[in-house]
Amino acid sequence: MAMKKKRYALVVDSRKCINCKACAVACKAENEVPVGRFRNWINEARQGEYPKLRIDFEPEQCHHCEHPSCARVCPTGATWVRKDGIVLVDYDDCIGCRYCMVACPYEARYFHEESGTVHKCTLCSHRIDGGELPACVATCPSKVRVFGDLEDSSSRIHELLATRRYRLKEPQTGNGPQLYYLL
Amino acid sequence: MHELNWGLLIVVYLFLGGLSAGLFFAAGLANYLEVDGQPAYPRVARMGALLAPWPVALGSALLILDLGNWYRFYKLFTHFRWESPMSIGSYLLTFFTGIAFLYAYAWLPEAWRQQLFAKVPATWARVHRLNVDLSAHTKLIAMIGFPFAIGVGIYTGVLLGAVSARPFWNTNLVAQMFLFSALSSGAAALLLAMVLDRREPIQTHETKFLITLDIVFIVLELFIILPYLIHGQLSVLAVKQALWLILGGPYTVVFWVFFMGFGLLTPLAIEVYELAPSLLKGHAFHGDRKLALVASSLVLCGGFLLRYIFVYAGQLSSFHKMGSLH
């Protein structure tokens, strides 16, 4: 029997985010991200003056775009899109030209000094393949992040996207971002 | 948290690559021009041909050194990705550098060539078999090289212009801007080299040819830059905000004063001042050495600054921070 097509994605309910940064810490520990570099982070947006004031937290990382500009510009094909939609870097083919970093609209990539290659969020593909959740999802105490397969109509993220309103960041770049922010 | 991923090495490379393309173009053009069946500018053609391969060779070396893993540069040639301007560019660059060296070799004076091969051990027969006179084929090599030279000139712009995430670059004008800037830099570098060559002082008709060529390219460049600014201002918010970088933002002074003022309009004014009397009133062309020196140096500085501004300002522009209303 042929395997069913998969399309992994993250849904982010950013209103639940309390900016504890456990996701960033978990990611750094899981993926051995160097000091000063991040594969995921939380944007803060302040509005207004005390006492009328609000602050929004918005977790962000690689959007694992459907038409990723990083993969398009890569001269060696080191950045590639896995069948399940995860955008990955083949570190053996990466020559460290950093064209992908320039081309990413979300600045989701960083240069790994030690290896001379470019790294980014892998959606913890090594954990997913073993049936686990990405580290950021597993650790989030306020359940901001929902990971799942968009093609699976019984999945939680399928249900969320079918029933809730959501937005995508900078879809006008044509990258087809797959990080869904619930409204 | 924004960092500049591409720095000065890339600026220098883009400049040198364009410079070689421009040198090759000007030299090849000079090779084709004849008066009464005689070559009109043989010394310009030779000087350009001998200079053309070096900047791009140095630039490519810098480009390789800028890689995170420089020794992996060969992987550029074990893959071909037509969607990636860098992939196409690395092949273009290689072919162009090869042709430019071949062209320089074809223009090498007989005596120099013999000197060169005298240094090769006599037992290396295979190398000595390369000691052939290609001077009869310079026009053919130039013709083959033209598309590659133009390609390299355009490619340096496309490399930036193809990045849809950077509104400062992502217009259909950057490629032409870089091409004309490259051609202008090439003509100016050739003028500078000929003026500085004291053994064989530059002749008036050669100065006139190179100055005319440079005026044409600068004017073309100017007519790309103006629509770039005007269209940008009339474009969507993200592009408008990206243009703010040179219209009030951190790169305003370097763009308007140093690039537009000293790097483009001043040399244009000097060159027009030199050419206009002979063009409009039929006076003899004087070709002042010092003015040619100043104008050509300024054009080269301008060409470098254009790339500097585009590489740096372009990386600061993004949809991420710009183009959103909150």
Coordinates of C-alpha atoms in Angstrom, one line a residue:
Chain A
M1 CA 0.0 0.0 0.0
A2 CA 1.4 3.4 -1.0
M3 CA 2.2 5.7 1.9
K4 CA -0.2 8.6 2.3
K5 CA 1.2 12.0 1.4
K6 CA 2.2 14.0 4.4
R7 CA 2.5 17.8 4.9
Y8 CA 3.9 18.7 8.3
A9 CA 3.2 22.1 9.7
L10 CA 3.0 24.1 12.9
V11 CA 0.0 26.1 14.1
V12 CA 0.8 28.8 16.7
D13 CA -1.8 30.1 19.0
S14 CA 0.3 33.2 19.9
R15 CA -2.3 34.6 22.3
K16 CA -1.4 31.8 24.7
C17 CA 2.3 32.6 24.6
I18 CA 3.7 33.9 27.9
N19 CA 7.1 34.6 26.6
C20 CA 8.8 32.1 28.9
K21 CA 11.2 31.1 26.0
A22 CA 11.1 27.5 27.0
C23 CA 10.7 26.7 23.3
A24 CA 14.0 28.5 22.4
V25 CA 15.9 26.8 25.3
A26 CA 14.5 23.3 24.4
C27 CA 15.5 23.9 20.8
K28 CA 19.0 25.0 21.7
A29 CA 19.5 21.9 23.9
E30 CA 18.0 19.5 21.4
N31 CA 19.8 20.8 18.4
E32 CA 23.0 22.0 20.0
V33 CA 22.5 25.5 18.7
P34 CA 25.6 27.7 19.4
V35 CA 25.5 30.5 21.9
G36 CA 24.0 33.7 20.5
R37 CA 22.2 31.8 17.7
F38 CA 18.6 30.7 17.6
R39 CA 16.4 28.4 15.5
N40 CA 13.3 29.8 17.1
W41 CA 12.6 33.0 19.0
I42 CA 9.7 35.1 20.3
N43 CA 8.9 38.5 18.7
E44 CA 7.6 41.1 21.2
A45 CA 5.4 44.0 20.0
R46 CA 4.5 46.7 22.5
Q47 CA 1.7 49.1 21.9
G48 CA 0.5 52.2 23.8
E49 CA 1.5 53.9 27.0
Y50 CA 0.9 52.9 30.6
P51 CA -1.8 52.3 31.8
K52 CA -3.3 51.7 28.4
L53 CA -0.9 49.3 27.0
R54 CA -0.6 45.9 25.5
I55 CA 2.1 43.5 24.5
D56 CA 2.0 40.7 22.0
F57 CA 4.2 37.7 21.9
E58 CA 4.7 35.9 18.6
P59 CA 6.9 32.8 18.5
E60 CA 8.7 32.5 15.2
Q61 CA 11.1 30.1 13.4
C62 CA 11.5 28.7 9.9
H63 CA 8.1 28.7 8.2
H64 CA 8.9 25.6 6.2
C65 CA 7.5 27.4 3.1
E66 CA 5.8 25.6 0.3
H67 CA 7.9 27.5 -2.3
P68 CA 11.0 28.3 -0.2
S69 CA 13.2 31.0 -1.7
C70 CA 16.2 29.7 0.2
A71 CA 15.9 26.4 -1.7
R72 CA 15.4 28.2 -5.0
V73 CA 18.6 30.3 -4.7
C74 CA 20.8 27.5 -3.3
P75 CA 23.5 26.9 -5.9
T76 CA 24.3 23.4 -4.8
G77 CA 20.9 22.1 -3.9
A78 CA 22.0 21.7 -0.3
T79 CA 18.8 23.3 0.9
W80 CA 16.0 20.9 -0.1
V81 CA 12.4 20.2 0.7
R82 CA 11.5 16.8 2.1
K83 CA 8.5 15.0 0.8
D84 CA 6.6 15.8 4.0
G85 CA 7.3 19.6 3.4
I86 CA 10.2 20.0 5.9
V87 CA 12.8 22.3 4.5
L88 CA 16.3 20.9 5.4
V89 CA 19.9 21.7 4.8
D90 CA 22.3 18.9 3.7
Y91 CA 25.4 20.0 5.6
D92 CA 27.6 18.0 3.3
D93 CA 26.6 19.9 0.2
C94 CA 26.4 23.4 1.9
I95 CA 29.4 25.5 0.8
G96 CA 28.5 28.4 3.2
C97 CA 27.8 31.0 0.6
R98 CA 24.9 32.4 2.7
Y99 CA 22.7 33.2 -0.3
C100 CA 19.9 31.4 1.5
M101 CA 20.3 33.6 4.5
V102 CA 20.0 36.7 2.3
A103 CA 17.0 35.2 0.5
C104 CA 15.0 34.1 3.6
P105 CA 12.2 36.7 4.2
Y106 CA 12.0 35.6 7.9
E107 CA 15.7 35.6 8.8
A108 CA 15.2 32.1 10.1
R109 CA 18.7 30.9 9.3
Y110 CA 22.1 31.4 10.9
F111 CA 25.7 30.7 10.0
H112 CA 27.2 27.9 12.0
E113 CA 30.8 29.2 12.4
E114 CA 32.3 25.9 13.5
S115 CA 31.2 23.9 10.4
G116 CA 31.1 26.8 8.0
T117 CA 27.5 25.9 7.0
V118 CA 24.1 27.3 7.4
H119 CA 21.7 25.9 9.9
K120 CA 18.0 26.3 10.7
C121 CA 15.0 24.7 12.2
T122 CA 14.5 21.2 11.0
L123 CA 11.1 20.8 12.7
C124 CA 13.1 18.3 14.7
S125 CA 12.9 15.9 11.8
H126 CA 15.0 13.4 13.8
R127 CA 12.3 13.3 16.6
I128 CA 9.4 13.3 14.2
D129 CA 10.8 10.3 12.3
G130 CA 10.9 8.5 15.7
G131 CA 7.3 9.4 16.4
E132 CA 8.0 12.2 18.8
L133 CA 7.0 15.9 18.8
P134 CA 9.4 18.7 17.9
A135 CA 11.3 19.8 21.1
C136 CA 9.6 23.2 21.1
V137 CA 6.2 21.7 20.8
A138 CA 6.8 19.1 23.5
T139 CA 8.1 21.6 26.0
C140 CA 5.7 24.5 25.6
P141 CA 3.9 24.9 29.0
S142 CA 1.0 26.9 27.6
K143 CA 0.4 24.7 24.6
V144 CA 1.0 27.5 22.1
R145 CA 2.3 25.2 19.4
V146 CA 0.4 22.4 17.7
F147 CA 2.3 20.2 15.4
G148 CA 0.7 17.9 12.9
D149 CA 0.0 16.6 9.4
L150 CA -2.1 19.0 7.3
E151 CA -3.1 16.1 5.0
D152 CA -4.5 14.1 7.8
S153 CA -8.1 15.3 8.2
S154 CA -8.4 13.8 11.7
S155 CA -5.4 15.7 13.0
R156 CA -5.7 18.5 15.6
I157 CA -4.1 21.1 13.3
H158 CA -6.4 20.2 10.5
E159 CA -9.3 20.8 12.8
L160 CA -7.8 24.1 14.1
L161 CA -7.3 25.5 10.6
A162 CA -10.7 24.4 9.5
T163 CA -12.5 26.0 12.4
R164 CA -10.4 29.0 13.5
R165 CA -9.3 32.1 11.6
Y166 CA -5.5 32.4 11.1
R167 CA -2.9 34.5 9.4
L168 CA 0.4 33.8 7.6
K169 CA 3.4 36.2 7.8
E170 CA 4.4 38.0 4.7
P171 CA 2.6 35.8 2.2
Q172 CA 3.3 38.5 -0.4
T173 CA 6.8 37.2 -0.9
G174 CA 5.3 34.2 -2.7
N175 CA 7.1 31.7 -0.4
G176 CA 4.0 30.0 0.7
P177 CA 4.8 30.1 4.5
Q178 CA 3.4 27.2 6.5
L179 CA 3.6 28.6 10.0
Y180 CA 0.0 29.3 10.9
Y181 CA -0.8 32.0 13.5
L182 CA -4.3 31.6 15.0
L183 CA -6.2 34.9 15.4
Chain B
M1 CA 19.1 40.6 15.7
H2 CA 19.6 41.3 12.0
E3 CA 23.0 40.7 10.7
L4 CA 24.7 41.4 7.4
N5 CA 25.4 38.1 5.8
W6 CA 27.3 39.5 2.9
G7 CA 30.1 41.9 3.5
L8 CA 32.9 43.8 1.8
L9 CA 34.3 40.7 0.0
I10 CA 31.1 40.4 -1.9
V11 CA 31.1 44.1 -2.8
V12 CA 34.7 43.8 -4.1
Y13 CA 33.8 40.7 -6.0
L14 CA 30.8 42.2 -7.6
F15 CA 32.8 45.3 -8.6
L16 CA 35.8 43.3 -10.0
G17 CA 33.5 40.9 -11.9
G18 CA 31.7 43.8 -13.5
L19 CA 35.0 45.6 -14.2
S20 CA 36.3 42.6 -16.2
A21 CA 33.1 42.4 -18.1
G22 CA 33.4 46.1 -18.9
L23 CA 37.1 45.9 -19.9
F24 CA 36.4 42.9 -22.1
F25 CA 33.5 44.7 -23.8
A26 CA 35.4 47.9 -24.4
A27 CA 38.4 46.1 -25.7
G28 CA 36.4 43.8 -27.9
L29 CA 34.5 46.8 -29.3
A30 CA 37.8 48.7 -30.0
N31 CA 39.0 45.6 -31.8
Y32 CA 36.1 45.8 -34.2
L33 CA 36.3 49.5 -35.0
E34 CA 38.2 50.4 -38.2
V35 CA 39.0 53.5 -40.1
D36 CA 39.7 53.2 -43.8
G37 CA 40.2 49.4 -43.4
Q38 CA 42.8 49.9 -40.7
P39 CA 42.1 49.1 -37.0
A40 CA 41.2 52.4 -35.3
Y41 CA 42.2 51.6 -31.8
P42 CA 44.6 48.7 -31.7
R43 CA 46.3 49.9 -28.5
V44 CA 43.1 50.3 -26.7
A45 CA 42.0 46.8 -27.8
R46 CA 45.3 45.3 -26.7
M47 CA 45.4 47.1 -23.3
G48 CA 41.8 46.1 -22.6
A49 CA 42.4 42.5 -23.6
L50 CA 45.5 42.2 -21.5
L51 CA 43.8 43.7 -18.4
A52 CA 40.4 42.1 -18.7
P53 CA 41.0 38.6 -17.1
W54 CA 42.7 39.8 -13.9
P55 CA 40.0 41.5 -11.9
V56 CA 37.5 38.7 -12.4
A57 CA 40.2 36.1 -11.5
L58 CA 40.9 38.0 -8.3
G59 CA 37.2 38.5 -7.7
S60 CA 36.4 34.8 -8.1
A61 CA 39.3 34.0 -5.6
L62 CA 37.8 36.4 -3.1
L63 CA 34.3 34.9 -3.7
I64 CA 35.7 31.4 -2.9
L65 CA 37.4 32.7 0.2
D66 CA 34.2 34.2 1.4
L67 CA 32.5 30.8 1.5
G68 CA 32.1 29.1 4.9
N69 CA 33.9 26.1 3.4
W70 CA 36.1 27.5 0.7
Y71 CA 37.4 24.1 -0.3
R72 CA 33.9 23.0 -1.1
F73 CA 33.6 25.5 -4.0
Y74 CA 33.9 22.6 -6.5
K75 CA 30.4 21.5 -5.4
L76 CA 29.2 24.5 -7.4
F77 CA 30.3 22.6 -10.5
T78 CA 29.0 19.2 -9.5
H79 CA 25.5 20.7 -9.5
F80 CA 23.6 22.8 -11.9
R81 CA 20.5 24.6 -10.7
W82 CA 18.9 26.8 -13.3
E83 CA 16.7 28.4 -10.6
S84 CA 19.7 29.7 -8.7
P85 CA 21.4 32.8 -10.1
M86 CA 24.5 31.8 -8.2
S87 CA 24.7 28.4 -9.9
I88 CA 24.2 30.0 -13.3
G89 CA 26.7 32.7 -12.4
S90 CA 29.4 30.4 -11.3
Y91 CA 29.4 28.7 -14.7
L92 CA 29.1 32.0 -16.5
L93 CA 32.0 33.3 -14.5
T94 CA 34.2 30.3 -15.3
F95 CA 33.5 30.4 -19.0
F96 CA 34.0 34.2 -19.1
T97 CA 37.3 34.0 -17.2
G98 CA 38.6 31.3 -19.5
I99 CA 37.6 33.3 -22.6
A100 CA 39.1 36.5 -21.2
F101 CA 42.4 34.7 -20.5
L102 CA 42.3 33.2 -24.0
Y103 CA 41.6 36.6 -25.5
A104 CA 44.5 38.2 -23.5
Y105 CA 46.8 35.4 -24.8
A106 CA 45.7 36.1 -28.3
W107 CA 46.7 39.7 -27.9
L108 CA 50.0 39.0 -26.2
P109 CA 52.8 40.6 -28.2
E110 CA 55.0 38.0 -30.0
A111 CA 58.1 38.9 -27.9
W112 CA 56.2 38.5 -24.6
R113 CA 54.8 35.2 -25.6
Q114 CA 58.3 33.8 -26.5
Q115 CA 59.6 35.2 -23.2
L116 CA 56.8 33.4 -21.4
F117 CA 57.5 30.1 -23.0
A118 CA 61.2 30.4 -22.6
K119 CA 60.6 30.0 -18.9
V120 CA 58.9 26.7 -19.4
P121 CA 61.4 23.7 -19.3
A122 CA 62.1 22.6 -22.8
T123 CA 61.2 19.0 -22.0
W124 CA 57.6 20.0 -21.4
A125 CA 56.6 19.4 -25.0
R126 CA 52.9 19.5 -24.3
V127 CA 53.0 23.0 -22.8
H128 CA 55.2 24.2 -25.7
R129 CA 52.6 23.0 -28.1
L130 CA 50.4 25.8 -26.7
N131 CA 52.8 28.3 -28.1
V132 CA 50.7 29.3 -31.0
D133 CA 49.9 32.6 -32.6
L134 CA 46.2 33.4 -32.1
S135 CA 46.4 37.0 -33.1
A136 CA 44.5 36.3 -36.4
H137 CA 41.5 35.1 -34.3
T138 CA 41.0 38.0 -31.9
K139 CA 37.8 39.1 -33.5
L140 CA 36.3 35.6 -33.3
I141 CA 37.3 35.2 -29.6
A142 CA 35.9 38.7 -28.9
M143 CA 32.6 37.7 -30.5
I144 CA 32.4 34.5 -28.5
G145 CA 33.2 36.4 -25.4
F146 CA 30.7 39.3 -25.8
P147 CA 27.7 37.3 -24.6
F148 CA 29.6 36.0 -21.6
A149 CA 30.9 39.5 -20.7
I150 CA 27.4 40.9 -20.9
G151 CA 26.2 37.8 -19.0
V152 CA 28.6 38.4 -16.2
G153 CA 27.7 42.1 -16.1
I154 CA 24.0 41.3 -15.8
Y155 CA 24.5 38.4 -13.5
T156 CA 26.0 40.4 -10.8
G157 CA 22.8 42.4 -10.7
V158 CA 20.5 39.4 -11.1
L159 CA 22.2 37.7 -8.1
L160 CA 20.7 40.5 -6.0
G161 CA 17.6 41.2 -8.0
A162 CA 16.4 37.7 -7.8
V163 CA 16.0 37.8 -4.1
S164 CA 12.3 38.4 -3.6
A165 CA 12.7 38.8 0.1
R166 CA 14.7 42.1 -0.3
P167 CA 12.5 44.8 -1.7
F168 CA 15.5 47.1 -2.3
W169 CA 16.9 44.6 -4.8
N170 CA 13.9 42.9 -6.1
T171 CA 13.1 45.2 -9.0
N172 CA 13.6 44.6 -12.7
L173 CA 16.1 47.5 -13.0
V174 CA 19.0 46.3 -10.8
A175 CA 20.4 44.0 -13.4
Q176 CA 20.6 46.7 -16.1
M177 CA 21.9 49.2 -13.6
F178 CA 24.8 46.9 -12.7
L179 CA 25.4 46.0 -16.3
F180 CA 25.8 49.7 -17.4
S181 CA 27.8 50.5 -14.3
A182 CA 30.1 47.6 -15.2
L183 CA 30.5 48.7 -18.8
S184 CA 31.2 52.2 -17.7
S185 CA 33.7 51.0 -15.1
G186 CA 35.4 49.0 -17.8
A187 CA 35.8 52.0 -20.2
A188 CA 37.0 54.1 -17.3
A189 CA 39.6 51.5 -16.1
L190 CA 40.9 51.3 -19.7
L191 CA 41.1 55.1 -19.9
L192 CA 42.9 55.2 -16.6
A193 CA 45.4 52.4 -17.6
M194 CA 46.1 54.1 -20.9
V195 CA 46.6 57.5 -19.3
L196 CA 48.9 56.0 -16.7
D197 CA 51.0 54.1 -19.3
R198 CA 53.9 56.5 -19.6
R199 CA 55.9 54.4 -22.1
E200 CA 53.3 54.8 -24.8
P201 CA 51.3 58.0 -24.0
I202 CA 47.6 57.8 -24.8
Q203 CA 46.7 59.5 -28.1
T204 CA 43.9 62.0 -28.4
H205 CA 41.7 59.9 -30.6
E206 CA 41.9 57.1 -28.1
T207 CA 41.0 59.3 -25.2
K208 CA 38.1 60.6 -27.3
F209 CA 36.9 57.1 -28.0
L210 CA 37.0 55.9 -24.4
I211 CA 35.4 59.1 -23.1
T212 CA 32.6 58.9 -25.6
L213 CA 32.0 55.2 -24.6
D214 CA 32.0 56.1 -20.9
I215 CA 29.5 59.0 -21.5
V216 CA 27.1 56.6 -23.3
F217 CA 27.3 54.1 -20.4
I218 CA 27.0 56.7 -17.7
V219 CA 24.0 58.2 -19.3
L220 CA 22.4 54.8 -19.7
E221 CA 23.1 54.1 -16.1
L222 CA 21.6 57.4 -15.1
F223 CA 18.4 56.6 -17.0
I224 CA 18.2 53.3 -15.1
I225 CA 18.8 54.9 -11.7
L226 CA 16.2 57.6 -12.1
P227 CA 13.3 55.2 -12.9
Y228 CA 14.5 52.9 -10.1
L229 CA 14.0 55.8 -7.7
I230 CA 10.8 57.0 -9.3
H231 CA 9.2 53.6 -9.6
G232 CA 10.3 52.7 -6.1
Q233 CA 8.5 55.7 -4.8
L234 CA 5.4 54.8 -6.7
S235 CA 5.5 51.2 -5.6
V236 CA 4.1 49.3 -2.7
L237 CA 4.9 50.3 0.9
A238 CA 7.7 47.8 1.4
V239 CA 9.6 49.0 -1.6
K240 CA 9.0 52.6 -0.6
Q241 CA 10.3 51.9 2.8
A242 CA 13.3 50.1 1.4
L243 CA 14.1 53.1 -0.7
W244 CA 14.1 55.2 2.5
L245 CA 17.5 53.7 3.1
I246 CA 18.9 56.0 0.4
L247 CA 16.2 58.7 0.7
G248 CA 16.7 59.9 4.3
G249 CA 18.1 56.7 5.8
P250 CA 21.6 55.6 6.7
Y251 CA 22.8 55.3 3.1
T252 CA 21.5 58.7 1.9
V253 CA 24.8 60.6 2.0
V254 CA 26.9 57.9 0.5
F255 CA 24.3 57.4 -2.3
W256 CA 23.6 61.0 -3.2
V257 CA 26.9 62.8 -2.4
F258 CA 29.5 60.1 -3.0
F259 CA 27.9 57.9 -5.6
M260 CA 25.6 60.2 -7.5
G261 CA 27.6 63.4 -7.0
F262 CA 31.3 62.3 -7.1
G263 CA 30.9 58.9 -8.7
L264 CA 28.5 59.6 -11.6
L265 CA 27.6 63.2 -12.2
T266 CA 31.1 64.8 -11.7
P267 CA 32.9 62.4 -14.1
L268 CA 30.0 62.8 -16.5
A269 CA 30.3 66.6 -16.4
I270 CA 34.1 66.4 -16.9
E271 CA 33.7 64.0 -19.8
V272 CA 31.0 66.1 -21.4
Y273 CA 33.1 69.2 -20.9
E274 CA 35.9 67.5 -22.8
L275 CA 33.8 66.1 -25.6
A276 CA 31.1 68.7 -26.2
P277 CA 33.3 71.3 -28.0
S278 CA 34.5 68.8 -30.5
L279 CA 31.1 67.3 -30.9
L280 CA 29.0 70.4 -31.1
K281 CA 31.3 73.0 -32.5
G282 CA 33.8 70.9 -34.5
H283 CA 36.7 72.1 -32.4
A284 CA 39.7 69.9 -32.0
F285 CA 39.5 67.4 -29.1
H286 CA 42.2 68.2 -26.6
G287 CA 41.9 65.3 -24.2
D288 CA 43.4 66.7 -21.1
R289 CA 45.4 64.1 -19.3
K290 CA 44.6 65.2 -15.8
L291 CA 40.9 65.5 -16.4
A292 CA 40.8 62.0 -17.9
L293 CA 42.7 60.8 -14.9
V294 CA 40.2 62.4 -12.4
A295 CA 37.1 61.4 -14.4
S296 CA 38.1 57.7 -14.8
S297 CA 39.2 57.4 -11.1
L298 CA 35.9 58.8 -10.0
V299 CA 33.9 56.5 -12.3
L300 CA 35.7 53.5 -10.7
C301 CA 35.0 54.8 -7.2
G302 CA 31.4 55.3 -8.2
G303 CA 31.1 51.8 -9.5
F304 CA 32.5 50.4 -6.3
L305 CA 30.1 52.6 -4.2
L306 CA 27.1 51.5 -6.2
R307 CA 27.8 47.9 -5.3
Y308 CA 28.6 48.8 -1.7
I309 CA 25.3 50.6 -1.3
F310 CA 23.3 47.9 -2.9
V311 CA 24.8 45.0 -1.0
Y312 CA 24.6 46.7 2.4
A313 CA 21.3 48.6 2.1
G314 CA 19.7 45.7 0.3
Q315 CA 20.3 43.3 3.1
L316 CA 18.7 45.8 5.6
S317 CA 15.5 45.9 3.5
S318 CA 12.9 43.3 4.1
F319 CA 9.2 42.6 4.2
H320 CA 9.7 41.4 7.8
K321 CA 10.1 44.8 9.4
M322 CA 8.9 47.0 6.5
G323 CA 5.7 47.0 4.7
S324 CA 3.7 46.2 7.8
L325 CA 1.5 48.7 9.5
H326 CA 1.8 47.8 13.2

